[in-house]
Coordinates of C-alpha atoms (C1' of nucleotides) in Angstrom, one line a residue:
Chain A
M1 CA 0.0 0.0 0.0
S2 CA 2.9 2.4 0.8
Q3 CA 3.9 4.1 -2.3
S4 CA 6.9 6.0 -1.0
T5 CA 9.9 3.9 -1.0
T6 CA 13.4 5.3 -0.8
R7 CA 16.4 3.2 -1.3
K8 CA 16.4 -0.5 -0.4
T9 CA 18.1 -3.5 -1.6
G10 CA 16.3 -6.6 -2.7
K11 CA 12.6 -6.6 -3.4
G12 CA 11.6 -3.4 -1.5
D13 CA 12.0 -1.0 -4.4
K14 CA 8.9 -1.8 -6.4
S15 CA 7.9 1.7 -7.1
E16 CA 11.5 2.7 -8.0
E17 CA 11.3 0.0 -10.6
A18 CA 7.9 1.3 -11.8
A19 CA 9.3 4.7 -12.1
F20 CA 12.2 3.4 -14.1
L21 CA 9.9 1.6 -16.5
E22 CA 7.8 4.8 -16.8
A23 CA 10.8 6.7 -17.9
Y24 CA 12.2 4.0 -20.1
R25 CA 12.6 4.8 -23.8
P26 CA 13.8 2.1 -26.0
G27 CA 17.3 2.8 -27.5
D28 CA 17.9 3.0 -31.2
F29 CA 19.8 -0.2 -31.6
A30 CA 19.4 -1.8 -35.0
R31 CA 16.8 -4.6 -34.5
P32 CA 16.4 -7.6 -36.8
S33 CA 13.0 -8.5 -38.2
V34 CA 11.5 -11.5 -36.6
T35 CA 9.4 -13.9 -38.7
V36 CA 7.8 -17.2 -38.0
D37 CA 8.1 -19.9 -40.6
L38 CA 6.1 -23.1 -40.7
V39 CA 6.9 -26.6 -41.8
I40 CA 3.5 -28.1 -42.2
F41 CA 3.7 -31.8 -42.7
T42 CA 1.2 -34.3 -43.8
I43 CA 1.2 -37.6 -45.7
Q44 CA -0.1 -37.7 -49.2
E45 CA 0.1 -40.5 -51.6
G46 CA 2.3 -42.4 -49.3
A47 CA 5.0 -39.7 -49.1
L48 CA 5.9 -37.2 -46.4
S49 CA 4.7 -33.9 -47.8
A50 CA 4.9 -30.3 -46.6
L51 CA 3.1 -27.1 -47.6
F52 CA 5.0 -24.7 -49.8
V53 CA 4.0 -21.4 -51.3
T54 CA 5.3 -19.9 -54.5
R55 CA 6.9 -16.5 -54.0
G56 CA 5.2 -13.8 -56.0
E57 CA 7.7 -11.1 -55.2
H58 CA 11.4 -10.6 -55.0
P59 CA 13.6 -11.9 -53.5
F60 CA 13.4 -15.5 -54.8
K61 CA 10.4 -14.6 -57.0
G62 CA 8.9 -17.7 -58.4
A63 CA 10.7 -20.0 -56.1
L64 CA 9.1 -22.3 -53.5
A65 CA 9.2 -21.3 -49.9
L66 CA 7.9 -22.3 -46.5
P67 CA 4.8 -20.3 -45.4
G68 CA 5.6 -17.7 -42.8
G69 CA 5.1 -14.1 -41.8
F70 CA 6.2 -11.4 -39.5
L71 CA 5.8 -11.6 -35.8
R72 CA 3.3 -8.9 -34.7
V73 CA 5.0 -6.6 -32.2
G74 CA 2.8 -4.2 -30.2
K75 CA 3.3 -0.5 -30.1
D76 CA 4.6 0.0 -26.6
R77 CA 5.8 -1.8 -23.5
H78 CA 2.2 -2.4 -22.3
E79 CA 1.1 -3.8 -25.7
Q80 CA 3.8 -6.1 -26.8
G81 CA 2.0 -8.0 -29.4
E82 CA 1.5 -11.7 -29.9
D83 CA 3.3 -14.8 -28.6
L84 CA 5.5 -16.7 -31.0
I85 CA 3.3 -19.8 -31.0
D86 CA 0.3 -17.6 -31.5
A87 CA 1.9 -16.1 -34.5
A88 CA 2.6 -19.7 -35.7
R89 CA -1.1 -20.6 -35.2
R90 CA -2.2 -17.5 -37.0
E91 CA 0.0 -18.3 -40.0
L92 CA -1.2 -21.9 -40.0
A93 CA -4.8 -20.8 -40.1
E94 CA -4.1 -18.2 -42.8
E95 CA -2.3 -20.7 -45.0
T96 CA -4.5 -23.7 -44.5
G97 CA -7.7 -22.6 -42.9
L98 CA -7.0 -24.9 -40.0
G99 CA -7.8 -22.7 -37.1
D100 CA -8.2 -25.7 -34.9
S101 CA -6.0 -25.5 -31.9
R102 CA -5.8 -29.3 -31.7
I103 CA -3.4 -29.4 -34.6
F104 CA 0.0 -30.4 -33.4
L105 CA 2.4 -27.4 -33.4
T106 CA 5.7 -27.2 -31.7
Q107 CA 8.8 -25.0 -32.0
L108 CA 11.8 -26.2 -34.0
G109 CA 14.2 -23.4 -33.3
A110 CA 15.6 -20.1 -34.4
F111 CA 17.3 -19.6 -37.7
G112 CA 19.2 -16.4 -38.0
K113 CA 22.3 -16.5 -40.2
P114 CA 23.2 -13.1 -41.5
G115 CA 22.4 -12.9 -45.2
R116 CA 19.7 -15.5 -45.2
D117 CA 17.3 -12.8 -46.4
P118 CA 19.0 -10.4 -48.8
R119 CA 16.8 -7.6 -47.9
T120 CA 17.5 -7.1 -44.3
R121 CA 18.6 -9.0 -41.2
V122 CA 15.8 -11.5 -40.3
V123 CA 15.7 -14.0 -37.5
S124 CA 13.1 -16.7 -38.2
V125 CA 11.6 -18.9 -35.5
A126 CA 10.5 -22.1 -37.2
Y127 CA 7.6 -24.3 -36.1
V128 CA 6.6 -27.8 -37.1
A129 CA 2.9 -28.6 -37.6
L130 CA 1.5 -32.1 -38.2
V131 CA -1.8 -32.3 -40.1
R132 CA -3.7 -35.5 -40.6
P133 CA -4.3 -36.5 -44.2
E134 CA -8.1 -36.2 -43.9
L135 CA -7.7 -32.6 -42.8
A136 CA -5.0 -31.7 -45.3
Q137 CA -7.4 -32.7 -48.1
K138 CA -9.8 -30.0 -47.0
T139 CA -7.4 -27.2 -46.7
V140 CA -6.5 -24.5 -49.1
G141 CA -3.3 -26.3 -49.8
G142 CA -5.0 -29.6 -50.4
G143 CA -7.2 -28.4 -53.3
D144 CA -6.3 -27.5 -56.8
V145 CA -3.2 -25.5 -57.5
T146 CA -3.5 -22.3 -55.5
H147 CA -0.6 -20.4 -54.2
A148 CA -0.1 -23.0 -51.4
Q149 CA 0.4 -26.7 -52.1
F150 CA 1.5 -29.8 -50.4
L151 CA 4.5 -31.4 -52.1
D152 CA 6.5 -34.5 -51.5
V153 CA 9.5 -33.3 -49.5
D154 CA 11.9 -35.5 -51.4
K155 CA 10.9 -34.0 -54.7
V156 CA 11.4 -30.4 -53.7
H157 CA 14.9 -29.2 -54.4
K158 CA 15.4 -25.5 -54.6
L159 CA 13.9 -23.4 -51.9
A160 CA 14.0 -19.7 -51.1
F161 CA 16.2 -18.3 -48.3
D162 CA 17.6 -21.0 -46.0
H163 CA 14.3 -23.0 -46.1
A164 CA 16.0 -26.1 -47.3
E165 CA 18.0 -26.1 -44.1
I166 CA 14.8 -25.5 -42.0
L167 CA 13.1 -28.3 -43.8
S168 CA 15.8 -30.9 -43.3
S169 CA 16.0 -29.9 -39.7
A170 CA 12.3 -30.4 -39.4
R171 CA 12.5 -33.9 -41.0
A172 CA 15.2 -34.9 -38.5
F173 CA 13.1 -33.6 -35.7
V174 CA 10.0 -35.7 -36.6
R175 CA 12.2 -38.8 -37.1
R176 CA 13.8 -38.3 -33.7
E177 CA 10.4 -37.5 -32.1
L178 CA 8.8 -40.6 -33.5
M179 CA 10.8 -42.8 -31.2
T180 CA 9.9 -41.1 -28.0
S181 CA 6.4 -39.7 -28.4
P182 CA 3.2 -40.7 -30.2
I183 CA 3.4 -38.2 -33.0
A184 CA 2.5 -40.7 -35.7
F185 CA -1.1 -40.4 -34.7
E186 CA -1.0 -36.7 -35.7
L187 CA -0.3 -37.9 -39.3
T188 CA -2.8 -40.7 -39.3
A189 CA -6.6 -40.7 -39.9
E190 CA -9.0 -40.7 -37.0
T191 CA -9.3 -44.5 -37.2
F192 CA -6.7 -46.8 -38.7
T193 CA -5.6 -50.3 -39.1
I194 CA -2.3 -51.5 -37.7
Q195 CA -0.9 -51.7 -41.2
E196 CA -1.9 -48.1 -41.9
L197 CA -0.1 -46.9 -38.8
R198 CA 2.9 -48.9 -39.8
G199 CA 2.7 -47.1 -43.2
T200 CA 3.0 -43.8 -41.4
Y201 CA 6.0 -45.0 -39.5
E202 CA 7.6 -46.2 -42.7
V203 CA 7.1 -43.0 -44.5
I204 CA 8.6 -40.9 -41.7
L205 CA 11.5 -43.2 -41.0
G206 CA 12.0 -44.0 -44.6
E207 CA 12.4 -47.7 -44.1
V208 CA 10.3 -50.8 -44.3
L209 CA 9.2 -52.4 -41.0
D210 CA 8.4 -56.0 -40.3
P211 CA 4.5 -56.4 -40.0
G212 CA 4.8 -59.0 -37.2
N213 CA 7.3 -57.1 -35.2
F214 CA 5.4 -53.8 -35.6
R215 CA 2.3 -55.6 -34.4
K216 CA 4.0 -56.5 -31.1
R217 CA 5.1 -52.9 -30.6
F218 CA 1.6 -51.8 -31.4
L219 CA 0.0 -54.2 -29.0
R220 CA 2.2 -52.8 -26.2
M221 CA 0.7 -49.4 -27.0
L222 CA -2.8 -51.0 -26.7
E223 CA -1.9 -52.3 -23.2
E224 CA -0.6 -49.0 -22.2
G225 CA -4.0 -47.4 -23.2
I226 CA -2.5 -45.2 -25.8
I227 CA -4.7 -46.9 -28.4
T228 CA -8.3 -48.1 -28.3
E229 CA -9.9 -50.8 -30.2
T230 CA -13.1 -50.0 -32.2
R231 CA -15.7 -52.4 -33.4
E232 CA -15.3 -51.5 -37.0
M233 CA -13.3 -53.3 -39.6
R234 CA -11.7 -52.0 -42.7
R235 CA -12.3 -53.8 -45.9
T236 CA -9.2 -54.7 -47.8
P237 CA -8.5 -56.7 -51.0
S238 CA -8.2 -59.7 -48.7
K239 CA -8.9 -60.3 -45.1
P240 CA -10.5 -57.3 -43.3
A241 CA -8.5 -55.5 -40.6
R242 CA -9.6 -54.2 -37.3
L243 CA -9.8 -50.4 -36.9
Y244 CA -8.2 -48.6 -33.9
R245 CA -8.3 -45.2 -32.5
F246 CA -5.8 -43.0 -30.8
A247 CA -7.0 -42.6 -27.2
K248 CA -6.1 -39.0 -26.3
R249 CA -6.0 -36.8 -29.3
N250 CA -5.1 -33.2 -29.0
R251 CA -2.6 -31.3 -27.0
G252 CA -3.9 -27.8 -26.1
Chain B
M1 CA 27.7 -10.8 -67.7
S2 CA 24.6 -9.4 -69.5
Q3 CA 23.0 -6.8 -67.3
S4 CA 20.0 -6.0 -69.5
T5 CA 17.3 -8.6 -68.8
T6 CA 13.7 -7.8 -69.5
R7 CA 10.9 -10.0 -68.3
K8 CA 11.4 -13.7 -67.8
T9 CA 9.9 -16.3 -65.7
G10 CA 11.9 -18.7 -63.5
K11 CA 15.5 -18.0 -62.8
G12 CA 16.4 -15.9 -65.6
D13 CA 15.7 -12.5 -63.9
K14 CA 18.8 -12.2 -61.8
S15 CA 19.4 -8.6 -62.5
E16 CA 15.8 -7.8 -62.0
E17 CA 16.1 -9.2 -58.5
A18 CA 19.4 -7.3 -58.0
A19 CA 17.6 -4.1 -59.0
F20 CA 14.8 -4.9 -56.6
L21 CA 17.2 -5.4 -53.8
E22 CA 19.1 -2.2 -54.6
A23 CA 15.9 -0.3 -54.4
Y24 CA 14.7 -2.1 -51.3
R25 CA 14.1 0.0 -48.2
P26 CA 13.1 -1.7 -45.0
G27 CA 9.6 -0.8 -43.9
D28 CA 9.0 0.7 -40.6
F29 CA 7.3 -2.3 -39.0
A30 CA 7.8 -2.4 -35.2
R31 CA 10.6 -4.9 -34.7
P32 CA 11.4 -6.7 -31.5
S33 CA 14.7 -6.7 -29.8
V34 CA 16.6 -10.0 -30.1
T35 CA 18.9 -11.2 -27.4
V36 CA 20.8 -14.3 -26.8
D37 CA 20.7 -15.9 -23.4
L38 CA 23.0 -18.5 -22.0
V39 CA 22.5 -21.4 -19.7
I40 CA 26.1 -22.3 -18.9
F41 CA 26.1 -25.5 -17.0
T42 CA 29.0 -27.1 -15.0
I43 CA 29.2 -29.4 -12.1
Q44 CA 30.4 -28.0 -8.8
E45 CA 30.5 -29.8 -5.5
G46 CA 28.5 -32.6 -6.8
A47 CA 25.7 -30.4 -8.0
L48 CA 24.5 -29.3 -11.4
S49 CA 25.3 -25.6 -11.4
A50 CA 24.8 -22.8 -13.9
L51 CA 26.3 -19.3 -14.2
F52 CA 24.1 -16.4 -13.0
V53 CA 24.7 -12.7 -13.0
T54 CA 23.2 -10.2 -10.5
R55 CA 21.3 -7.5 -12.3
G56 CA 22.7 -4.1 -11.5
E57 CA 19.9 -2.1 -13.2
H58 CA 16.2 -2.1 -13.5
P59 CA 14.2 -4.1 -14.3
F60 CA 14.7 -6.9 -11.8
K61 CA 17.5 -4.9 -10.2
G62 CA 19.3 -7.1 -7.7
A63 CA 17.8 -10.3 -9.0
L64 CA 19.7 -13.2 -10.5
A65 CA 19.5 -13.6 -14.2
L66 CA 21.1 -15.7 -16.9
P67 CA 23.9 -14.0 -18.8
G68 CA 23.0 -12.7 -22.2
G69 CA 23.1 -9.8 -24.5
F70 CA 21.8 -8.2 -27.7
L71 CA 22.3 -9.8 -31.0
R72 CA 24.5 -7.5 -33.1
V73 CA 22.7 -6.5 -36.3
G74 CA 24.6 -4.8 -39.1
K75 CA 23.8 -1.5 -40.5
D76 CA 22.5 -2.5 -44.0
R77 CA 21.6 -5.5 -46.1
H78 CA 25.2 -6.1 -47.0
E79 CA 26.4 -6.0 -43.5
Q80 CA 23.8 -8.0 -41.5
G81 CA 25.9 -8.5 -38.3
E82 CA 26.7 -11.7 -36.4
D83 CA 25.2 -15.2 -36.5
L84 CA 23.1 -16.3 -33.5
I85 CA 25.6 -18.9 -32.4
D86 CA 28.5 -16.4 -32.8
A87 CA 26.6 -14.1 -30.5
A88 CA 26.3 -16.9 -28.0
R89 CA 30.0 -17.6 -28.2
R90 CA 30.8 -14.0 -27.8
E91 CA 28.6 -13.8 -24.7
L92 CA 30.2 -17.0 -23.4
A93 CA 33.6 -15.6 -23.8
E94 CA 32.7 -12.2 -22.2
E95 CA 31.1 -13.8 -19.2
T96 CA 33.6 -16.6 -18.5
G97 CA 36.7 -15.9 -20.5
L98 CA 36.2 -19.2 -22.3
G99 CA 36.8 -18.2 -25.8
D100 CA 37.6 -21.7 -26.7
S101 CA 35.5 -22.9 -29.5
R102 CA 35.7 -26.4 -28.3
I103 CA 33.2 -25.7 -25.5
F104 CA 29.9 -27.5 -26.2
L105 CA 27.3 -24.9 -27.2
T106 CA 23.9 -25.6 -28.8
Q107 CA 20.7 -23.9 -29.3
L108 CA 17.8 -24.5 -26.9
G109 CA 15.1 -22.5 -28.6
A110 CA 13.5 -19.1 -28.8
F111 CA 11.6 -17.5 -26.0
G112 CA 9.4 -14.6 -26.8
K113 CA 6.3 -14.3 -24.7
P114 CA 5.0 -10.7 -24.8
G115 CA 5.7 -9.1 -21.5
R116 CA 8.7 -11.2 -20.6
D117 CA 10.7 -8.0 -20.5
P118 CA 8.7 -5.1 -19.2
R119 CA 10.7 -2.5 -21.1
T120 CA 10.0 -3.6 -24.6
R121 CA 9.3 -6.6 -26.8
V122 CA 12.2 -9.0 -26.6
V123 CA 12.7 -12.3 -28.3
S124 CA 15.5 -14.3 -26.7
V125 CA 17.3 -17.2 -28.4
A126 CA 18.6 -19.4 -25.6
Y127 CA 21.8 -21.5 -25.8
V128 CA 23.1 -24.2 -23.6
A129 CA 26.8 -24.4 -22.9
L130 CA 28.5 -27.3 -21.0
V131 CA 31.7 -26.4 -19.2
R132 CA 34.0 -29.0 -17.6
P133 CA 34.6 -28.4 -13.9
E134 CA 38.3 -27.9 -14.3
L135 CA 37.7 -25.1 -16.8
A136 CA 34.8 -23.6 -14.8
Q137 CA 37.2 -23.1 -11.9
K138 CA 39.4 -20.9 -13.9
T139 CA 36.7 -18.7 -15.2
V140 CA 35.5 -15.3 -14.0
G141 CA 32.5 -17.0 -12.6
G142 CA 34.5 -19.7 -10.9
G143 CA 36.5 -17.2 -8.7
D144 CA 35.4 -15.1 -5.7
V145 CA 32.1 -13.3 -5.8
T146 CA 32.2 -11.2 -8.9
H147 CA 29.1 -10.2 -10.8
A148 CA 28.9 -13.7 -12.3
Q149 CA 28.9 -16.9 -10.3
F150 CA 28.1 -20.6 -10.6
L151 CA 25.2 -21.6 -8.4
D152 CA 23.5 -24.9 -7.7
V153 CA 20.4 -24.8 -10.0
D154 CA 18.3 -26.4 -7.3
K155 CA 19.0 -23.6 -4.9
V156 CA 18.2 -20.8 -7.2
H157 CA 14.6 -19.7 -6.9
K158 CA 13.7 -16.3 -8.1
L159 CA 15.1 -15.3 -11.5
A160 CA 14.6 -12.2 -13.6
F161 CA 12.4 -12.2 -16.7
D162 CA 11.3 -15.7 -17.8
H163 CA 14.7 -17.1 -17.0
A164 CA 13.3 -19.7 -14.6
E165 CA 11.4 -21.2 -17.6
I166 CA 14.5 -21.1 -19.8
L167 CA 16.6 -22.8 -17.0
S168 CA 14.1 -25.6 -16.5
S169 CA 13.8 -26.1 -20.2
A170 CA 17.6 -26.4 -20.3
R171 CA 17.6 -28.9 -17.6
A172 CA 15.1 -31.1 -19.4
F173 CA 17.2 -30.7 -22.5
V174 CA 20.4 -32.1 -21.0
R175 CA 18.6 -34.9 -19.3
R176 CA 17.1 -35.9 -22.6
E177 CA 20.3 -35.5 -24.4
L178 CA 22.2 -37.6 -22.0
M179 CA 20.4 -40.7 -23.2
T180 CA 21.3 -40.3 -26.9
S181 CA 24.6 -38.5 -27.1
P182 CA 27.8 -38.4 -25.1
I183 CA 27.4 -35.0 -23.5
A184 CA 28.4 -36.3 -20.1
F185 CA 32.0 -36.0 -21.2
E186 CA 31.5 -32.3 -21.7
L187 CA 30.9 -32.0 -17.9
T188 CA 33.6 -34.4 -16.8
A189 CA 37.4 -33.7 -16.3
E190 CA 39.8 -34.6 -19.1
T191 CA 40.5 -38.0 -17.5
F192 CA 38.1 -39.8 -15.2
T193 CA 37.3 -43.0 -13.4
I194 CA 34.2 -45.0 -14.2
Q195 CA 32.8 -43.9 -10.9
E196 CA 33.4 -40.2 -11.6
L197 CA 31.6 -40.5 -14.9
R198 CA 28.8 -42.2 -13.1
G199 CA 28.7 -39.3 -10.7
T200 CA 28.1 -36.9 -13.6
Y201 CA 25.3 -39.1 -14.8
E202 CA 23.7 -39.2 -11.4
V203 CA 23.9 -35.4 -11.0
I204 CA 22.3 -34.8 -14.3
L205 CA 19.6 -37.4 -14.0
G206 CA 19.0 -36.8 -10.3
E207 CA 19.1 -40.4 -9.4
V208 CA 21.5 -43.0 -8.1
L209 CA 22.8 -45.6 -10.5
D210 CA 24.1 -49.1 -9.8
P211 CA 27.9 -49.3 -10.0
G212 CA 28.0 -52.7 -11.6
N213 CA 25.3 -52.0 -14.2
F214 CA 26.8 -48.6 -15.0
R215 CA 30.1 -50.4 -15.6
K216 CA 28.6 -52.6 -18.2
R217 CA 27.2 -49.6 -20.1
F218 CA 30.5 -48.0 -19.8
L219 CA 32.4 -51.0 -21.2
R220 CA 30.2 -51.0 -24.2
M221 CA 31.3 -47.4 -24.8
L222 CA 34.9 -48.6 -24.5
E223 CA 34.3 -51.2 -27.2
E224 CA 32.7 -48.6 -29.5
G225 CA 35.8 -46.6 -29.1
I226 CA 34.1 -43.6 -27.5
I227 CA 36.3 -44.0 -24.5
T228 CA 40.1 -44.8 -24.3
E229 CA 41.9 -46.4 -21.5
T230 CA 44.9 -44.6 -20.0
R231 CA 47.8 -46.1 -18.1
E232 CA 47.2 -44.0 -15.0
M233 CA 45.3 -44.9 -11.9
R234 CA 43.4 -42.6 -9.5
R235 CA 44.2 -43.0 -5.8
T236 CA 41.1 -43.4 -3.7
P237 CA 40.5 -44.1 0.0
S238 CA 40.5 -47.8 -1.0
K239 CA 41.3 -49.6 -4.1
P240 CA 42.7 -47.4 -6.9
A241 CA 40.7 -47.0 -10.1
R242 CA 41.8 -46.9 -13.6
L243 CA 41.6 -43.5 -15.5
Y244 CA 39.9 -43.2 -18.9
R245 CA 39.7 -40.4 -21.5
F246 CA 37.0 -39.4 -23.9
A247 CA 38.3 -40.3 -27.3
K248 CA 37.1 -37.4 -29.5
R249 CA 36.7 -34.3 -27.6
N250 CA 35.5 -31.1 -29.2
R251 CA 32.9 -30.4 -31.8
G252 CA 33.9 -27.4 -33.9
Chain C
dG1 C1' -9.8 -72.9 -55.3
dT2 C1' -6.1 -69.0 -55.2
dA3 C1' -4.1 -64.7 -54.0
dA4 C1' -3.5 -61.5 -50.5
dT5 C1' -2.9 -59.9 -46.4
dA6 C1' -4.4 -60.1 -41.3
dG7 C1' -2.8 -62.0 -37.4
dT8 C1' 0.1 -65.5 -34.4
dG9 C1' 4.1 -67.8 -32.8
dT10 C1' 9.1 -69.0 -32.2
dC11 C1' 13.9 -68.2 -31.5
dT12 C1' 17.8 -65.3 -30.8
dT13 C1' 20.2 -61.2 -29.4
dT14 C1' 20.7 -57.0 -26.9
dT15 C1' 20.0 -54.2 -23.0
dA16 C1' 18.6 -53.1 -18.4
dG17 C1' 18.2 -53.8 -13.7
dA18 C1' 18.5 -56.2 -9.2
dC19 C1' 21.8 -58.0 -6.5
dA20 C1' 25.5 -61.2 -4.8
dA21 C1' 30.4 -62.1 -4.7
dT22 C1' 35.3 -61.3 -5.1
dA23 C1' 39.7 -58.5 -5.3
dT24 C1' 42.7 -55.0 -4.0
dT25 C1' 44.0 -51.2 -1.9
dT26 C1' 44.3 -47.6 2.3
dC27 C1' 44.4 -47.1 7.1
Chain D
dG1 C1' 43.0 -57.1 10.1
dA2 C1' 39.0 -53.9 8.9
dA3 C1' 36.9 -50.7 5.9
dA4 C1' 36.0 -49.1 1.5
dT5 C1' 35.2 -49.5 -3.0
dA6 C1' 36.8 -51.3 -7.6
dT7 C1' 35.5 -55.0 -10.4
dT8 C1' 33.3 -59.2 -11.8
dG9 C1' 29.5 -62.3 -12.2
dT10 C1' 24.7 -64.2 -12.2
dC11 C1' 19.9 -64.1 -13.0
dT12 C1' 15.8 -62.2 -14.8
dA13 C1' 12.9 -59.5 -17.6
dA14 C1' 11.9 -56.5 -21.3
dA15 C1' 12.4 -55.3 -26.0
dA16 C1' 13.8 -55.8 -30.9
dG17 C1' 14.6 -58.2 -35.0
dA18 C1' 14.5 -62.3 -38.2
dC19 C1' 11.4 -65.2 -40.0
dA20 C1' 8.1 -69.1 -40.3
dC21 C1' 3.4 -70.2 -39.9
dT22 C1' -1.9 -70.0 -39.7
dA23 C1' -6.4 -67.8 -40.6
dT24 C1' -9.8 -65.5 -43.1
dT25 C1' -11.4 -62.9 -46.5
dA26 C1' -12.1 -61.2 -51.7
dC27 C1' -12.2 -62.7 -56.1

DNA sequence: GTAATAGTGTCTTTTAGACAATATTTC
DNA sequence: GAAATATTGTCTAAAAGACACTATTAC
């Protein structure tokens, strides 16, 4: 309640700090631009694919690039703008129409080599999003050729800026993550057969897995409750297969 | 060689792009400040410790904080300043005197919540450094109470800004990393006994490991060539122990 | 019936952990 | 000799991989 504090050490000088902040004027250091870039993965036609946009303006006019945009920074110290992850969600919604907060989205890291953007110094914070194939179909990028499209990451070669580096870093990230957390479900339809899930693993890892051994691994997940059995079966060219469901979708 | 290009699609319009860049003037978007913060770990007195500085100025005057500083951004598009990791190395050298490029240093991620710095919008890119105890002793932070000091991370409670969050994220990072890469050596003296290395693992993991079982794990590393036997022995209060050495120190 | 693939079972190797036992040194 | 701890060894269980086998459906 007391507003008049003189000189104390430690935590006593709240109002002194408040006064300091009131008087504070940001210096005129050169500041970099900060952007948020997205690697939006899905699986299409049995291939790991990501969303790319074609640049309409210089630099790298006509080249493919990862979707992204500027971080919105507020006007003063009381209004400091949006959080990094919110900027990523906003971009994701803008590019794909997927405003759903249940889409997996996590930070990959910051990329800030000088010269990566020839216009000015830009530090980009990259995020990885995982979109289930069913959803990817419905997005802007899933439709006919618009400015954004999902492409097989192995068939995309020249990318603008340092986006090839970001992309390959993102691929390594999902491969690593696949071993320790259930991210495969984020790239698999709502319900799936064991073989379909195995297919997702194979696409991400880039190697063929033994059906029998994968099943054992799968059944362990069933016991742990990560996966639930449904009553439905999927018709196949031969023997029908049971459909399963990921128990706890979403993550905030 | 030809400078006169008119209108082409694809990659033909190099000089058009050059002209664009020449004419480019950065817009006056609000830009955030970008800083680099460091979590510099070492092991002291059997505890995982990190380097902290005491803030001499507002905000958070008198509080402990992680060392860090502004990213240096150049003056124009041709001179864009330093890379993020170089900024981290520079800060590391400034705070500890460890200019040695062999010190383990890797990016943790970007932290940019609005309001994390009450003065202005700041996006911080955090790095984790691992310093061997022998080296930490010799640093500025290892000496008497100067402005920078190594403190047991479990005994540090109130930190400035969102540095508590960065610190706990860094702890989780090293714990995770310990399982998949040989980072323990970065926190262990040049030569070490099996038990000493086990001690490092125990401090990072925060749990006690069985000596016999750890030995088996260790001997596998020996076979793989990660570790080399030396001829020396370490005197102990009982039976002396053999000293080993990490085969390939450094990482650029 | 035949082809295809869903699903089961077997065997081996590797790794981890619990824990007992032995060996060698300091004091 | 006693204490301490380095070092070795044993046993069990979990997990992964190679691979053969059986079952059930579409056609």
